[in-house]
Short mmCIF file of C-alpha atoms in Angstrom, two decimals:
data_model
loop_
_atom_site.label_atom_id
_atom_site.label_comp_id
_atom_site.label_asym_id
_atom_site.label_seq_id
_atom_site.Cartn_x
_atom_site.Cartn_y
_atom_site.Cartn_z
CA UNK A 1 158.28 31.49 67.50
CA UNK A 2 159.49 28.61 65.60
CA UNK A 3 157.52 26.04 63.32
CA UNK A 4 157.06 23.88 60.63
CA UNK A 5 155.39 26.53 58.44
CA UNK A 6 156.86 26.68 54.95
CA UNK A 7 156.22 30.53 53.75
CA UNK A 8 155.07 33.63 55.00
CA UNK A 9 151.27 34.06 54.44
CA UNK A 10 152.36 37.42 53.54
CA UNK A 11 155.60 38.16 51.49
CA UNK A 12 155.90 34.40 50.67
CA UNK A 13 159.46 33.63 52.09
CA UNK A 14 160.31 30.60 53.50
CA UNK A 15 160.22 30.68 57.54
CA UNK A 16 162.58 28.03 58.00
CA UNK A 17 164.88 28.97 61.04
CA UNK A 18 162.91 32.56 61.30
CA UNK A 19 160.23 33.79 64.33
CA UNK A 20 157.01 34.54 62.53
CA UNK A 21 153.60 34.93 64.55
CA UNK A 22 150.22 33.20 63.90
CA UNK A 23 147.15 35.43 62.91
CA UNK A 24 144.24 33.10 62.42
CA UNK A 25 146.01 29.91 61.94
CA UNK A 26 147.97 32.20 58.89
CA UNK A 27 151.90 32.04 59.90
CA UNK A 28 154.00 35.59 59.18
CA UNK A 29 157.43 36.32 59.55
CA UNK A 30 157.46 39.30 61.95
CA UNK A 31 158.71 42.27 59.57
CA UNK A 32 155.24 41.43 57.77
CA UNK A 33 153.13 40.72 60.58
CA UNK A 34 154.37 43.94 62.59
CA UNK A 35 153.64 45.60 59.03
CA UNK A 36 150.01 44.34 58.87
CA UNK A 37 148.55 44.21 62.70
CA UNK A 38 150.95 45.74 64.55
CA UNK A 39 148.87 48.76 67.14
CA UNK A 40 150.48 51.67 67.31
CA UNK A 41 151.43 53.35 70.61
CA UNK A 42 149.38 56.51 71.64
CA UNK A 43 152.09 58.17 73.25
CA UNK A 44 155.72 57.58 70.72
CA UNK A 45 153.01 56.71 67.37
CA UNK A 46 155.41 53.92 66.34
CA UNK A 47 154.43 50.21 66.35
CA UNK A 48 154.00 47.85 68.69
CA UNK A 49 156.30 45.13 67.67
CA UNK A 50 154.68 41.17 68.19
CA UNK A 51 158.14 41.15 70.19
CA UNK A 52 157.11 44.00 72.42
CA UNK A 53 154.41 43.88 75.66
CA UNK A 54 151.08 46.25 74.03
CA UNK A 55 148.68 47.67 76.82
CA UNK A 56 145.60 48.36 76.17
CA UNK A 57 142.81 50.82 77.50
CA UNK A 58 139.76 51.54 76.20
CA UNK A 59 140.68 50.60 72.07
CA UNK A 60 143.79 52.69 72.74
CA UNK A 61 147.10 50.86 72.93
CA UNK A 62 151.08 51.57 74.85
CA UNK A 63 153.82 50.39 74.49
CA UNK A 64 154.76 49.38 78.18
CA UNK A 65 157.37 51.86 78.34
CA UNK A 66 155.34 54.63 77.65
CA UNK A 67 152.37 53.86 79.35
CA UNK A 68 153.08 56.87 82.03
CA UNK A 69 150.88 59.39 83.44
CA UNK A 70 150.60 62.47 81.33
CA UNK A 71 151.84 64.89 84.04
CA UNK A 72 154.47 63.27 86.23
CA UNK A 73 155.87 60.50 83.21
CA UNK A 74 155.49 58.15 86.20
CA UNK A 75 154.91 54.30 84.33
CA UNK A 76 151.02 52.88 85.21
CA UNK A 77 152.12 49.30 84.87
CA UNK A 78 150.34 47.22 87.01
CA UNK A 79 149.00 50.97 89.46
CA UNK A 80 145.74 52.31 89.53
CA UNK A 81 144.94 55.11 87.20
CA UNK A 82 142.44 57.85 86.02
CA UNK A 83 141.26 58.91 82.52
CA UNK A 84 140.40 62.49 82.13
CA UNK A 85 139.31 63.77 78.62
CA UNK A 86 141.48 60.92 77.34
CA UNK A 87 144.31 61.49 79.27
CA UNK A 88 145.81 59.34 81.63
CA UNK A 89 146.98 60.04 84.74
CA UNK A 90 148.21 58.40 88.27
CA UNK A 91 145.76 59.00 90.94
CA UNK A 92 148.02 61.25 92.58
CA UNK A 93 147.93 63.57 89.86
CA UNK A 94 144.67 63.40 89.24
CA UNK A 95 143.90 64.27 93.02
CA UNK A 96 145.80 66.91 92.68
CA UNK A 97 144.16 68.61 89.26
CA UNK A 98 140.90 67.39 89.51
CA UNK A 99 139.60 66.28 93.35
CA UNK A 100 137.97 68.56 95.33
CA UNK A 101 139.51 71.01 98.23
CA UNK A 102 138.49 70.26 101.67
CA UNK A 103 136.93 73.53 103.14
CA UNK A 104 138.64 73.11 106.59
CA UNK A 105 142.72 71.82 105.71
CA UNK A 106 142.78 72.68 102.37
CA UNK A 107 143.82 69.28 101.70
CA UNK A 108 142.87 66.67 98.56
CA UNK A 109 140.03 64.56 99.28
CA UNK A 110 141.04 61.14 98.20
CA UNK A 111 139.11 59.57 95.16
CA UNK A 112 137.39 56.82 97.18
CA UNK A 113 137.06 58.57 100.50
CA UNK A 114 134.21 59.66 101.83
CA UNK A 115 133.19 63.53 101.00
CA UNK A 116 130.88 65.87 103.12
CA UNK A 117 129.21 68.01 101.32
CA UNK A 118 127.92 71.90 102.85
CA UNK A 119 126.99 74.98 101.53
CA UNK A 120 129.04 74.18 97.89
CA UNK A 121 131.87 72.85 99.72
CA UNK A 122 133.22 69.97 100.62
CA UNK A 123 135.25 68.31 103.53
CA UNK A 124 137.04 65.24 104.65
CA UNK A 125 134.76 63.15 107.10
CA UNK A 126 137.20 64.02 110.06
CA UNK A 127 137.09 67.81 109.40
CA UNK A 128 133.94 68.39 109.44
CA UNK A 129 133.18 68.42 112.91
CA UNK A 130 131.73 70.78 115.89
CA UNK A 131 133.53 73.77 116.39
CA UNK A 132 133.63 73.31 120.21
CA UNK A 133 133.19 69.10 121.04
CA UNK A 134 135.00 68.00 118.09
CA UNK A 135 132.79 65.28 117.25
CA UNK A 136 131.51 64.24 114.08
CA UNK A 137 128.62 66.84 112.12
CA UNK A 138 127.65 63.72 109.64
CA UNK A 139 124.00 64.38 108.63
CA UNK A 140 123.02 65.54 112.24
CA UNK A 141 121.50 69.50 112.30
CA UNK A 142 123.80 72.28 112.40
CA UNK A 143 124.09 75.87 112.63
CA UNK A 144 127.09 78.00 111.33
CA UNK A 145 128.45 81.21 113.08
CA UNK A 146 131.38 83.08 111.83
CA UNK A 147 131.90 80.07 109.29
CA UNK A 148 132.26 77.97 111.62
CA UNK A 149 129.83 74.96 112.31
CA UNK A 150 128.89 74.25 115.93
CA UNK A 151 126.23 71.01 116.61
CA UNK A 152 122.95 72.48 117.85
CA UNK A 153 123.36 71.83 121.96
CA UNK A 154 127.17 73.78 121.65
CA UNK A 155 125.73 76.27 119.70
CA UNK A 156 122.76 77.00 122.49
CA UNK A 157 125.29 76.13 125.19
CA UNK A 158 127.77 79.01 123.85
CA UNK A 159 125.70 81.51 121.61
CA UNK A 160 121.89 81.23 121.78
CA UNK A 161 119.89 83.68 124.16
CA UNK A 162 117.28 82.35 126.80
CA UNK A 163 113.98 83.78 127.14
CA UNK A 164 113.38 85.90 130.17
CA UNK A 165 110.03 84.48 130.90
CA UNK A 166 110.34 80.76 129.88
CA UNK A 167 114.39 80.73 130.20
CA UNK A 168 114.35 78.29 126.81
CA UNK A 169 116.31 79.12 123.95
CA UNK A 170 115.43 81.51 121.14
CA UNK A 171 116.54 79.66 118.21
CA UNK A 172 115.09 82.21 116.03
CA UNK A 173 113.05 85.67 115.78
CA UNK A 174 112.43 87.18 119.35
CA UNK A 175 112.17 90.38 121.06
CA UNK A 176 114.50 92.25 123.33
CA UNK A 177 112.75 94.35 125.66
CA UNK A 178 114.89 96.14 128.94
CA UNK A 179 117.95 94.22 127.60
CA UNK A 180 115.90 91.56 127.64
CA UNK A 181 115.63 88.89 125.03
CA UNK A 182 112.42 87.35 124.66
CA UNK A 183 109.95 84.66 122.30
CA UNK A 184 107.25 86.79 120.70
CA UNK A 185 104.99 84.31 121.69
CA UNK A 186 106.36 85.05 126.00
CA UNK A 187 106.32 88.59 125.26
CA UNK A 188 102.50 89.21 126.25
CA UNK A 189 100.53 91.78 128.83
CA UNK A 190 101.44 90.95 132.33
CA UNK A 191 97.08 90.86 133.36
CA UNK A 192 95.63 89.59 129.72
CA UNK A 193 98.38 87.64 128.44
CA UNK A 194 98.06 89.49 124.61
CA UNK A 195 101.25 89.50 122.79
CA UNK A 196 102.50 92.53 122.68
CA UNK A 197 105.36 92.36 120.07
CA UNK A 198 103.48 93.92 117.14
CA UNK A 199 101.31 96.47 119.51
CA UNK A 200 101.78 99.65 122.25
CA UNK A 201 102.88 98.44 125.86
CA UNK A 202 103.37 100.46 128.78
CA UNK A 203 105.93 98.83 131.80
CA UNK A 204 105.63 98.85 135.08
CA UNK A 205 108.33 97.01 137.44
CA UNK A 206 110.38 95.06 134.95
CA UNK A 207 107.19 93.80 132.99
CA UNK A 208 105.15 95.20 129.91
CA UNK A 209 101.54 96.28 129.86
CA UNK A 210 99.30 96.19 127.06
CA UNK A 211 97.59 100.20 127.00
CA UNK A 212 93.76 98.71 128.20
CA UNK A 213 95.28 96.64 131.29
CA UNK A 214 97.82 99.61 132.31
CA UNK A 215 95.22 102.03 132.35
CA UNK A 216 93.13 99.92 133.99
CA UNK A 217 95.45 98.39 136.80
CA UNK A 218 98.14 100.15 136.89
CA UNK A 219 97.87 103.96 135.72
CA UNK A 220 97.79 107.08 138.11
CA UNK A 221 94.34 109.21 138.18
CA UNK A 222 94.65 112.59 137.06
CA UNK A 223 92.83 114.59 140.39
CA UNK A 224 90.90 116.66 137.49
CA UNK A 225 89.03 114.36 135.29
CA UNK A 226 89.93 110.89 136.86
CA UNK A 227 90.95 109.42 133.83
CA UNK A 228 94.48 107.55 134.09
CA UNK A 229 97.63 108.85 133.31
CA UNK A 230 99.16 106.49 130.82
CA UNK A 231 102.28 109.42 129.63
CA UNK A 232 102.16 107.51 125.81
CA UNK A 233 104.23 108.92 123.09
CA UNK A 234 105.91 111.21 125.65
CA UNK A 235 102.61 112.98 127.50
CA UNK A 236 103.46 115.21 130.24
CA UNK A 237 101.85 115.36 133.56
CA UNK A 238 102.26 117.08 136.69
CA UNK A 239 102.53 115.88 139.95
CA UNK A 240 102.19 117.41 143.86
CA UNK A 241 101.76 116.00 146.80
CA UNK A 242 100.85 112.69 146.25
CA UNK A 243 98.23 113.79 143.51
CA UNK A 244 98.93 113.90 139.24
CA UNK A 245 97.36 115.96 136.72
CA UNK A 246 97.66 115.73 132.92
CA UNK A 247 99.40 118.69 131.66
CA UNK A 248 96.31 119.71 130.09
CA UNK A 249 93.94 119.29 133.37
CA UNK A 250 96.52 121.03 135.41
CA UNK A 251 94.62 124.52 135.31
CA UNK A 252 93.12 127.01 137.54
CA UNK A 253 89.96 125.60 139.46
CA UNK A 254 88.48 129.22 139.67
CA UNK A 255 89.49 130.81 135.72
CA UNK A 256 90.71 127.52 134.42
CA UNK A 257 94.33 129.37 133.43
CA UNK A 258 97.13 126.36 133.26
CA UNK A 259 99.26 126.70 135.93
CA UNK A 260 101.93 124.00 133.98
CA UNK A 261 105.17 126.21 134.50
CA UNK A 262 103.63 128.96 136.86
CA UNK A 263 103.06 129.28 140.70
CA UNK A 264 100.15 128.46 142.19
CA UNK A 265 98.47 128.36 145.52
CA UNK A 266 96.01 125.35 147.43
CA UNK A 267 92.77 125.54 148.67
CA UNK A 268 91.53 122.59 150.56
CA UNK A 269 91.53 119.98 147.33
CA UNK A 270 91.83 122.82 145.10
CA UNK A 271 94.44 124.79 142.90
CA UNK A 272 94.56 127.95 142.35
CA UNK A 273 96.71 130.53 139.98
CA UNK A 274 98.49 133.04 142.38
CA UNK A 275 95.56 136.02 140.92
CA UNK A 276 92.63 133.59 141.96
CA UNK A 277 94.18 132.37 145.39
CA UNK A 278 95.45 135.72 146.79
CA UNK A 279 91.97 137.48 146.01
#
């Protein structure tokens, strides 16, 4: 600028006819006054003339033509930027070096739009969605299969198993019995109702028995010593004619020989080894 100021606060010369710049209410001619105050530029290190535009950020100062961003030399002027350890860069390239990944596309997620988080990973709102109805996950409960998430009715409509005895889904645990899945709590004695998942069962027509009620109900007689024939862990027995026998009562009613793999003969109600029955 122009004015009426005699001298240079400065160097003393007369500023008649010259530009000079004000610094409180002092006038300087602008060699001095570039000399004295002028900021210099982050990126070149030179001054910032009084005749030149200086942008500032944070105590740090540009000229205008190199305020750029640090990885693409695109100029900032008047666009949106980010600092990282000091260095600036358009959002863009920031994205690019510092946003996260989205877990499904693989794509930035935009500073300023919304993230889902999951397991340590992130996603874009619209990706992260049921597997099989599309719709949003948001904060609703999910469960994940093959990484992929499902809401919880898909996931039961496409994956879970249903109990055999309630027919409700077994969202977790369970037993499989016959190729059978079933809750442990369902999977009880067919007469007493005791769970059976942690015990012995014996089953009879598609459904399990705990060892008391089988005996009791359900077992064969042996024709010896009346107790039932339960065949647990694999027991033998022998059967003729509409009668059983445990292996071990299956002997000789006169000498008490076991006739288990030999020939025998009947008597009325008894059996007899082929010595006994042909005397």
């Amino acid at each position: 600028m122009t004015s009426s100021h005699t001298d240079c606060h400065f160097c003393l010369q007369s500023l008649r006819g010259r530009k000079y710049a004000l610094r409180e209410e002092n006038a300087y001619c602008v060699p001095c006054y570039d000399s004295l105050y002028a900021n210099p530029c982050e990126e070149c290190k030179q001054p910032i003339e009084c005749n030149s535009k200086d942008l500032a950020y944070k105590g740090r100062h540009w000229h205008e033509g190199c305020f750029r961003c640090a990885k693409c030399s695109r100029s900032l002027v008047e666009k949106p930027f980010a600092a990282k350890d000091e260095v600036l860069l358009c959002t863009e390239c920031y994205s690019d070096e510092y946003s996260s990944k989205c877990f499904h596309c693989q794509k930035t997620i935009m500073p300023g739009s919304r993230k889902m988080e999951f397991k340590g990973s992130s996603w874009h709102e619209s990706c992260f969605v049921c597997q099989y109805c599309r719709q949003p996950l948001g904060t609703k409960p999910l469960i994940t299969k093959d990484n992929e998430n499902f809401c919880v009715p898909c996931f039961e409509k496409q994956f879970a198993h249903h109990c055999y005895a309630c027919k409700k889904v077994i969202t977790s645990g369970g037993v499989t019995y016959d190729d059978q899945p079933w809750h442990k709590e369902c999977f009880v004695c067919a007469v007493c109702k005791t769970q059976l998942s942690s015990q012995r069962f014996i089953s009879k027509d598609e459904y399990p028995y705990c060892v008391d009620c089988f005996s009791k109900f359900c077992a064969k007689k042996c024709a010896a010593c009346k107790k039932p024939i339960t065949a647990l862990g694999g027991a033998k027995y022998i059967s003729f004619e509409e009668r059983q026998w445990h292996g071990e009562c299956f002997t000789c009613s006169k000498c008490s020989v076991s006739l288990v793999g030999q020939e025998f003969l009947t008597q009325q109600d008894d059996i007899l080894c082929y010595k006994c029955g042909s005397a």
